[in-house]
XYZ file of C-alpha atoms in Angstrom:
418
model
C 15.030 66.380 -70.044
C 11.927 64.605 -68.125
C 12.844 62.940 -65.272
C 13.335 59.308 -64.872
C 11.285 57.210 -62.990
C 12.921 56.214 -59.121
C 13.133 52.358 -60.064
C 13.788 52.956 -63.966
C 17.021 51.671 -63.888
C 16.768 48.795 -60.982
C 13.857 47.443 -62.889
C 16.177 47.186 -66.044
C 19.078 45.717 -63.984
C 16.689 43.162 -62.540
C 16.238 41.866 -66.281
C 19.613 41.322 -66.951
C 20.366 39.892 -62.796
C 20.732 36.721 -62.934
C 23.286 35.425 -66.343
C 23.602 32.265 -66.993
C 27.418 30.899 -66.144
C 29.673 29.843 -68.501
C 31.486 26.648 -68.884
C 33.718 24.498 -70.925
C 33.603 21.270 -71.275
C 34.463 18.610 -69.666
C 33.333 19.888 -66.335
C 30.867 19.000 -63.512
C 28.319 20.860 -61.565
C 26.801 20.711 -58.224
C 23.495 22.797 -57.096
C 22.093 22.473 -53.819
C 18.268 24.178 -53.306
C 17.517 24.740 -49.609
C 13.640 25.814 -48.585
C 13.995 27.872 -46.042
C 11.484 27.298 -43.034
C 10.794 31.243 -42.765
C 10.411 32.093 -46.702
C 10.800 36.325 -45.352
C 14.346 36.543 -44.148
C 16.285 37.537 -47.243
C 19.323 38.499 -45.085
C 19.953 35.500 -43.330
C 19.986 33.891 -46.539
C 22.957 36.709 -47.486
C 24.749 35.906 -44.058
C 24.775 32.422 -44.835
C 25.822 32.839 -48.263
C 28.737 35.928 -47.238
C 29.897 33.249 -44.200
C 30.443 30.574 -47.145
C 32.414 32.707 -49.015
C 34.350 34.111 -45.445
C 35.466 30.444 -45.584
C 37.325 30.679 -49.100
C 38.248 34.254 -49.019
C 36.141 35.346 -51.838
C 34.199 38.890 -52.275
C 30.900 39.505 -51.054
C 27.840 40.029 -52.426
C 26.157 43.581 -52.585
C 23.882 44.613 -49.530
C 20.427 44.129 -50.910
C 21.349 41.603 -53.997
C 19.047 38.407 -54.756
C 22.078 36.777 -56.820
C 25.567 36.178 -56.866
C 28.252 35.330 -58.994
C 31.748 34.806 -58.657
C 35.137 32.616 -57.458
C 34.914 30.047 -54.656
C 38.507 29.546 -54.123
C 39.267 27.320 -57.841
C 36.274 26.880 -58.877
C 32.747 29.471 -59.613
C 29.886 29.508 -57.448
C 26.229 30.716 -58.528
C 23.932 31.772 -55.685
C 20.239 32.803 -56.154
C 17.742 33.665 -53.475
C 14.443 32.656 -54.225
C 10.580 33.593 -52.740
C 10.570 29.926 -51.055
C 13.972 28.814 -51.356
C 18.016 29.729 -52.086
C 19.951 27.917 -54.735
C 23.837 27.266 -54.531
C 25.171 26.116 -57.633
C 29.356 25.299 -57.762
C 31.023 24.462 -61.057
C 34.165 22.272 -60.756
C 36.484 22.027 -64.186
C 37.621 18.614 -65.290
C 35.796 15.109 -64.366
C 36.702 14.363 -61.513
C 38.300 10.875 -60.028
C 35.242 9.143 -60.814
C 31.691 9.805 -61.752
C 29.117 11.681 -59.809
C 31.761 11.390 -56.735
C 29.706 12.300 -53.687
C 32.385 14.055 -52.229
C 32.025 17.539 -54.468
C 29.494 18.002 -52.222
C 32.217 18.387 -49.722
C 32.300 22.309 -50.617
C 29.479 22.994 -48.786
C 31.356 22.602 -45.267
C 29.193 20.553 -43.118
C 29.041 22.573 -40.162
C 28.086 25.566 -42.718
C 25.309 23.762 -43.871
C 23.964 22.668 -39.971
C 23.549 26.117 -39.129
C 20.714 26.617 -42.180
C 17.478 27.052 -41.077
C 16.170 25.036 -43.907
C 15.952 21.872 -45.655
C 16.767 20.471 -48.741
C 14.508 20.936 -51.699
C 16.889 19.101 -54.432
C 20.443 18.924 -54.813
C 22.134 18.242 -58.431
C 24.967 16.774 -59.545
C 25.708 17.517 -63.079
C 28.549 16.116 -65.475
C 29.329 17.767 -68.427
C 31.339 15.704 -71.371
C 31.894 15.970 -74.504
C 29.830 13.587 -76.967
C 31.468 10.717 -78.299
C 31.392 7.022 -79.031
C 31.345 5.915 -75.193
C 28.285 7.950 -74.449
C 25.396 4.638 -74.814
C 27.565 2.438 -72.496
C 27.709 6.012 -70.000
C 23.850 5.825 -70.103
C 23.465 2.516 -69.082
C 26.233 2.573 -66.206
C 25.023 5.845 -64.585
C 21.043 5.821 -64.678
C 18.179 3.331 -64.117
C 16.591 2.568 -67.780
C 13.343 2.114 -66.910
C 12.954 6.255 -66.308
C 16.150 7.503 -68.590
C 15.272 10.316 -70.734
C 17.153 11.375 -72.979
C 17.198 13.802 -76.211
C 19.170 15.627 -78.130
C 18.415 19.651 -77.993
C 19.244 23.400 -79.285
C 19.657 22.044 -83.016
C 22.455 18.859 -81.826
C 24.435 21.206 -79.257
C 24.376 18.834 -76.530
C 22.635 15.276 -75.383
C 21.261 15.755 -71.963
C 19.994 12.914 -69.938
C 18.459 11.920 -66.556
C 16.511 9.491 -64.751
C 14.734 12.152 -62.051
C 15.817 9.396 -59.281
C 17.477 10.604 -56.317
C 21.091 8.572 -56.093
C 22.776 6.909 -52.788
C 24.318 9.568 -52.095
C 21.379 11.531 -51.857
C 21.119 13.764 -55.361
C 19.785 13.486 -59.112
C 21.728 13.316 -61.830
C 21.972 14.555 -64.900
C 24.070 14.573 -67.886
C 25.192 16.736 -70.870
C 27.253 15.332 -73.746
C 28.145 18.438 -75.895
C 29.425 17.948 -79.216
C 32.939 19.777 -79.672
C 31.966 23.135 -81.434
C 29.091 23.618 -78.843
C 30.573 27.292 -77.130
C 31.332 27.990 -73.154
C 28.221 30.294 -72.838
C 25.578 28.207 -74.439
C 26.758 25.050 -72.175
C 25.981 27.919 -69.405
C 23.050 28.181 -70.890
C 21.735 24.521 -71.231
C 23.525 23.270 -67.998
C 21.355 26.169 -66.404
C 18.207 25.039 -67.744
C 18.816 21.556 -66.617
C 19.081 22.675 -62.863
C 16.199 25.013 -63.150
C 13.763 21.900 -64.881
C 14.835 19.432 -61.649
C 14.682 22.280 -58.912
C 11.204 23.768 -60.342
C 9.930 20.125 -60.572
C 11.044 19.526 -57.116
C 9.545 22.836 -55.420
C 5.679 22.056 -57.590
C 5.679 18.634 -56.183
C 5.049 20.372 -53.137
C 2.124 21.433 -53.954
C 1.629 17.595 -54.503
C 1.773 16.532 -51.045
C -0.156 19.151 -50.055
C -2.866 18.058 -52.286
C -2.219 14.618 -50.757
C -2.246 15.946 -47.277
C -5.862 17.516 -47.627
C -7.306 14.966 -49.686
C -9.253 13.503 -46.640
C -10.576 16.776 -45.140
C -11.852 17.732 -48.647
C -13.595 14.758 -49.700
C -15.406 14.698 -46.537
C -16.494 18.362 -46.488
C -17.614 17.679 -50.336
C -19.662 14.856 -48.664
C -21.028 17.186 -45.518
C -22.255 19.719 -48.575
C -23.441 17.511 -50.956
C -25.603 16.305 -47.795
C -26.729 19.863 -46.913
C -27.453 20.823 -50.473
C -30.030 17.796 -50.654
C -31.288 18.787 -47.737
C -32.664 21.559 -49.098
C -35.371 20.071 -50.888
C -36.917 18.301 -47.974
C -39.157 19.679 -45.100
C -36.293 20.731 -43.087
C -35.927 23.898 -40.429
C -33.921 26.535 -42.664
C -32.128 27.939 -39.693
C -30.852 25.137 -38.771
C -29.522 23.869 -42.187
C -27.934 27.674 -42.538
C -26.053 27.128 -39.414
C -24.691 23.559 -40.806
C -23.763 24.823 -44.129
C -22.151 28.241 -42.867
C -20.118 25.741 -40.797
C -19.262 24.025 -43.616
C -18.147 26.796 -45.754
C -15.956 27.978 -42.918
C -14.097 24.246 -42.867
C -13.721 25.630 -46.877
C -12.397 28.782 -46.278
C -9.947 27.124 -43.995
C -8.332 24.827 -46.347
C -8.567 27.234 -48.812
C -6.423 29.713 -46.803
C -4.155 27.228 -45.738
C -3.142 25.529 -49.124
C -3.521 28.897 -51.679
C -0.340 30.000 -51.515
C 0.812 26.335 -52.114
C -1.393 25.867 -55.326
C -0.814 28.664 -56.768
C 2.814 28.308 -56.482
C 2.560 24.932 -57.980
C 0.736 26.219 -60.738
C 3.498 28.928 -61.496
C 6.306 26.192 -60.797
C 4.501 24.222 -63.167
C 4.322 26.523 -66.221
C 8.172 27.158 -65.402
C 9.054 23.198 -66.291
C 6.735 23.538 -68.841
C 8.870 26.415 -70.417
C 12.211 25.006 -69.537
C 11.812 21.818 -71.702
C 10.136 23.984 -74.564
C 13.387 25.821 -75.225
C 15.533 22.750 -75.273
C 13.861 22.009 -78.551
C 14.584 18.454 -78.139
C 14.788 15.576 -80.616
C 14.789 11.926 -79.796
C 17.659 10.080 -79.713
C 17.580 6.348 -80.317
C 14.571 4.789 -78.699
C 14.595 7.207 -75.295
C 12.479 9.086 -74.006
C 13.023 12.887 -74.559
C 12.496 15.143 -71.371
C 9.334 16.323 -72.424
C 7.661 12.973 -72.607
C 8.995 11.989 -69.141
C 7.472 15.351 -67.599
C 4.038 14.365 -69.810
C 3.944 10.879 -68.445
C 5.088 11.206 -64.664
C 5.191 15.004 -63.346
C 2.313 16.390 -65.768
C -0.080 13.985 -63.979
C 0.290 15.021 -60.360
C 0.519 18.888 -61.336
C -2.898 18.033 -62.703
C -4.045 16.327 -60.024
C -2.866 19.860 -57.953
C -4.877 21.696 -60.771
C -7.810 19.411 -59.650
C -7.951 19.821 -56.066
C -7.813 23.724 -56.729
C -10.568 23.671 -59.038
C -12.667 21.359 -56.706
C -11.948 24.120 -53.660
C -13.256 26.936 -55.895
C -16.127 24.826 -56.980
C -16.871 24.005 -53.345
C -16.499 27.483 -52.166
C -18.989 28.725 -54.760
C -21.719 25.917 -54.411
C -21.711 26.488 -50.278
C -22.123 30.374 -51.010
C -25.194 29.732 -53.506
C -26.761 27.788 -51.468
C -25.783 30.141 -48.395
C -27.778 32.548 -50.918
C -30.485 30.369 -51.424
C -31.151 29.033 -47.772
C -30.828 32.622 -46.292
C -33.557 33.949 -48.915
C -35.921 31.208 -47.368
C -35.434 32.183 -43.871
C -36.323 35.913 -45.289
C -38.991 34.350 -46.663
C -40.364 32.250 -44.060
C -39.196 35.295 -40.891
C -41.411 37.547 -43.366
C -44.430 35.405 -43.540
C -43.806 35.082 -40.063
C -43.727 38.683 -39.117
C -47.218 39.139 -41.722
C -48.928 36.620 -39.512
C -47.583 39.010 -36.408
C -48.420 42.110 -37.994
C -52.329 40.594 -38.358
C -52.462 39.609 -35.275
C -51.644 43.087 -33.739
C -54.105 44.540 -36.174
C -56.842 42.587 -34.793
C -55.980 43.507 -31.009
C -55.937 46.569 -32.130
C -59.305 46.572 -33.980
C -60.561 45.007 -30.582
C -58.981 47.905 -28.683
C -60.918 50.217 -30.800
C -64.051 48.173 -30.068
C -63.390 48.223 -26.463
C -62.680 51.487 -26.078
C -65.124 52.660 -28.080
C -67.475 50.924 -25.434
C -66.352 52.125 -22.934
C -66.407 55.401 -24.004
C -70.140 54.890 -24.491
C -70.357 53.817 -20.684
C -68.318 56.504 -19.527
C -70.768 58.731 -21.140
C -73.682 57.152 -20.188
C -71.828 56.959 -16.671
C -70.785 60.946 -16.608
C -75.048 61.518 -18.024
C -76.119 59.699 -14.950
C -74.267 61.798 -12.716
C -74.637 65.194 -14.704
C -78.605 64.563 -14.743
C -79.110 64.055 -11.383
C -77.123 67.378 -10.404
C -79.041 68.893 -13.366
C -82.147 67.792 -11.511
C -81.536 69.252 -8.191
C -80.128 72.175 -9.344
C -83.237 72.685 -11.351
C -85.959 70.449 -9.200
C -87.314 73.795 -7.288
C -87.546 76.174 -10.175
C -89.579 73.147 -12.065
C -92.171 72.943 -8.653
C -92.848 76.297 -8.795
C -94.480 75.909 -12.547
C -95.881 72.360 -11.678
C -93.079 70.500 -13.157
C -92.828 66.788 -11.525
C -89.289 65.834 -10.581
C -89.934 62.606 -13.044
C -90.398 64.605 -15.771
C -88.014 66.835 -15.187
C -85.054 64.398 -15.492
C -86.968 62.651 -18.224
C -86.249 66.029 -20.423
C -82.904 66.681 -18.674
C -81.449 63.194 -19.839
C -81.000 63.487 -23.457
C -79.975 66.752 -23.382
C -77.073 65.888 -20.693
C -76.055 62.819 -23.104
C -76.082 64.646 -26.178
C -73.799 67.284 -24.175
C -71.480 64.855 -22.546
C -70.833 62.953 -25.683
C -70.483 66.188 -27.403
C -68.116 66.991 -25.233
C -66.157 63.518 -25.348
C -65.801 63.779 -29.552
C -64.244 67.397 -28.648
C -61.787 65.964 -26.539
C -60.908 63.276 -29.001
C -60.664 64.839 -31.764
C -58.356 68.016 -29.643
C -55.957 64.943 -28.332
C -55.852 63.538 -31.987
């Protein structure tokens, strides 16, 4: 039998991780997402999460899970850790004394919750119902109308409505109104969708503010390149421009490193939303708006303006490394001309060199014939008296055989030290 891969069967298990809860109605639901200021300590995220649970006597999680499911003394609690941030989502059975009561909120034990290194993301309070005759007047008494969406989804299971506002007592609602043959597990399954649609929302706006943040810094380096890039076609010096525009690029790459991470998780958070509503297969009831045309008209419009800034940080980037290209290929150009005009310049010194010393290698052997002639003549003066030779003439034959010699004898040496 061939062996199985290490991870085979944790990659299959990681499919199947994270099941969506159960739940009859009428019930309610609280979720609280916390971002965690140091997104890269999963196990203080587990400690946290095993020290709630210490609290109601329940079982722990395993030592390396993500995810969590179980009892919280009466009621079930749904924990999942996250890249940026941890979710805890309780699910109460019954109503409740009144609507949306603040106080269910009351399970996560205040001093519990001051000892998180985090913040709140989102928290949710979900009531589930069952449909009935009561449900406009519910509508009107527990959301604001001018942002209530509200649809009807999975082929008339459930109504599901929210205005995205965050309440007094600090939380969004939402509501589900199932009709009375609509099963435990697909409530799970809806309920669960409704959390992830407000927590995803709330962890892209993020990349919002970001945007928002760097809006300043990026318009004015836009400005700075635009300047440079114009600049280009004037009589300015090349190095310097290079210098101004590698500065600027390096403000790019700045931002750029700074806010990735961000924007791309937007984008990803994004598409997530996107997906959630998609498989509510909504239809509109009455004159609301469904869930999808809220998202289209208020969240799809600041996710694009994320998209935007992205795009206009790429396009940035790009333009300051073409024209990095295109102002370091002039300096080539111009340090090449410049190094021509250098090389010509040594050529002719060394043309004159050759001139001069081929001058004065013509008075040194003039110089060395003067010299060699008069020794010549000396040496040769008494032998020339005794056949009648006058000294006069007797240097006047010596000389041009002594040049002819010395230079002779120069060439030889040249061409033996070439």
């Amino acid at each position: 039998m061939i062996p199985d891969l290490p991870d085979r069967h944790a990659l299959s298990n990681e499919l199947h991780a994270r099941p969506f809860p159960t739940m009859a109605a009428p019930a309610r639901m609280v979720s609280l997402v916390i971002k965690r200021n140091d997104t890269a300590v999963r196990d203080a995220d587990r400690a946290h999460l095993i020290e709630l649970l210490d609290q109601y006597g329940a079982a722990h999680p395993q030592t390396d899970a993500t995810h969590y499911a179980g009892r919280l003394g009466k009621h079930q609690i749904k924990w999942e850790c996250h890249t940026e941030f941890v979710a805890y989502s309780v699910i109460f059975d019954g109503l409740g004394e009144r609507p949306f009561d603040p106080r269910d909120f009351d399970v996560f034990p205040a001093t519990w919750l001051g000892r998180y290194d985090g913040a709140r993301l989102t928290s949710i309070h979900l009531r589930i119902d069952v449909d009935g005759a009561d449900t406009q007047t519910h509508l009107a008494d527990w959301f604001t109308p001018e942002s209530l969406a509200v649809s009807t989804v999975i082929d008339g299971a459930a109504k599901i409505a929210s205005d995205f506002r965050i309440d007094p007592a600090g939380h969004t609602r939402m509501a589900m109104f199932v009709a009375p043959d609509t099963g435990p597990q697909r409530i799970g399954r809806i309920a669960q969708r409704l959390c992830e649609i407000e927590t995803y929302k709330a962890a892209a706006m993020l990349g919002f503010f970001t945007v928002k943040s760097i809006g300043g810094t990026l318009g004015q380096t836009e400005t700075r390149l635009g300047t440079i890039l114009m600049s280009l076609s004037e009589d300015t010096e090349p190095a310097q421009t290079l210098d101004d525009l590698l500065r600027v690029s390096s403000d790019i790459e700045r931002v750029n490193a700074e806010t990735s991470f961000r924007l791309s998780a937007t984008k990803a958070y994004w598409r997530i939303v996107e997906q959630r509503v998609m498989v509510l297969r909504e239809e509109r009831f009455l004159g609301y708006q469904t869930f999808d045309e809220f998202m289209t008209r208020r969240f799809d419009p600041a996710m694009r303006t994320v998209a935007s800034a992205k795009a206009r940080l790429i396009d940035a980037a790009e333009r300051a490394s073409r024209a990095a290209h295109l102002l370091s290929t002039q300096v080539d150009v111009e340090r090449s001309a410049q190094n021509q005009k250098i090389l010509e310049r040594m050529d002719h010194r060394a043309d004159l060199q050759l001139r001069l010393q081929g001058t004065v290698e013509g008075l040194s052997v003039i110089a060395i014939s003067y010299y060699a002639v008069s020794l010549l003549t000396y040496l040769l003066l008494p032998a020339a008296k005794s056949v009648g030779i006058d000294k006069t003439w007797l240097m006047a034959g010596a000389t041009p055989l002594v040049l002819l010699g010395v230079w002779a004898l120069v060439r030889r040496i040249k061409r033996h030290l070439h």
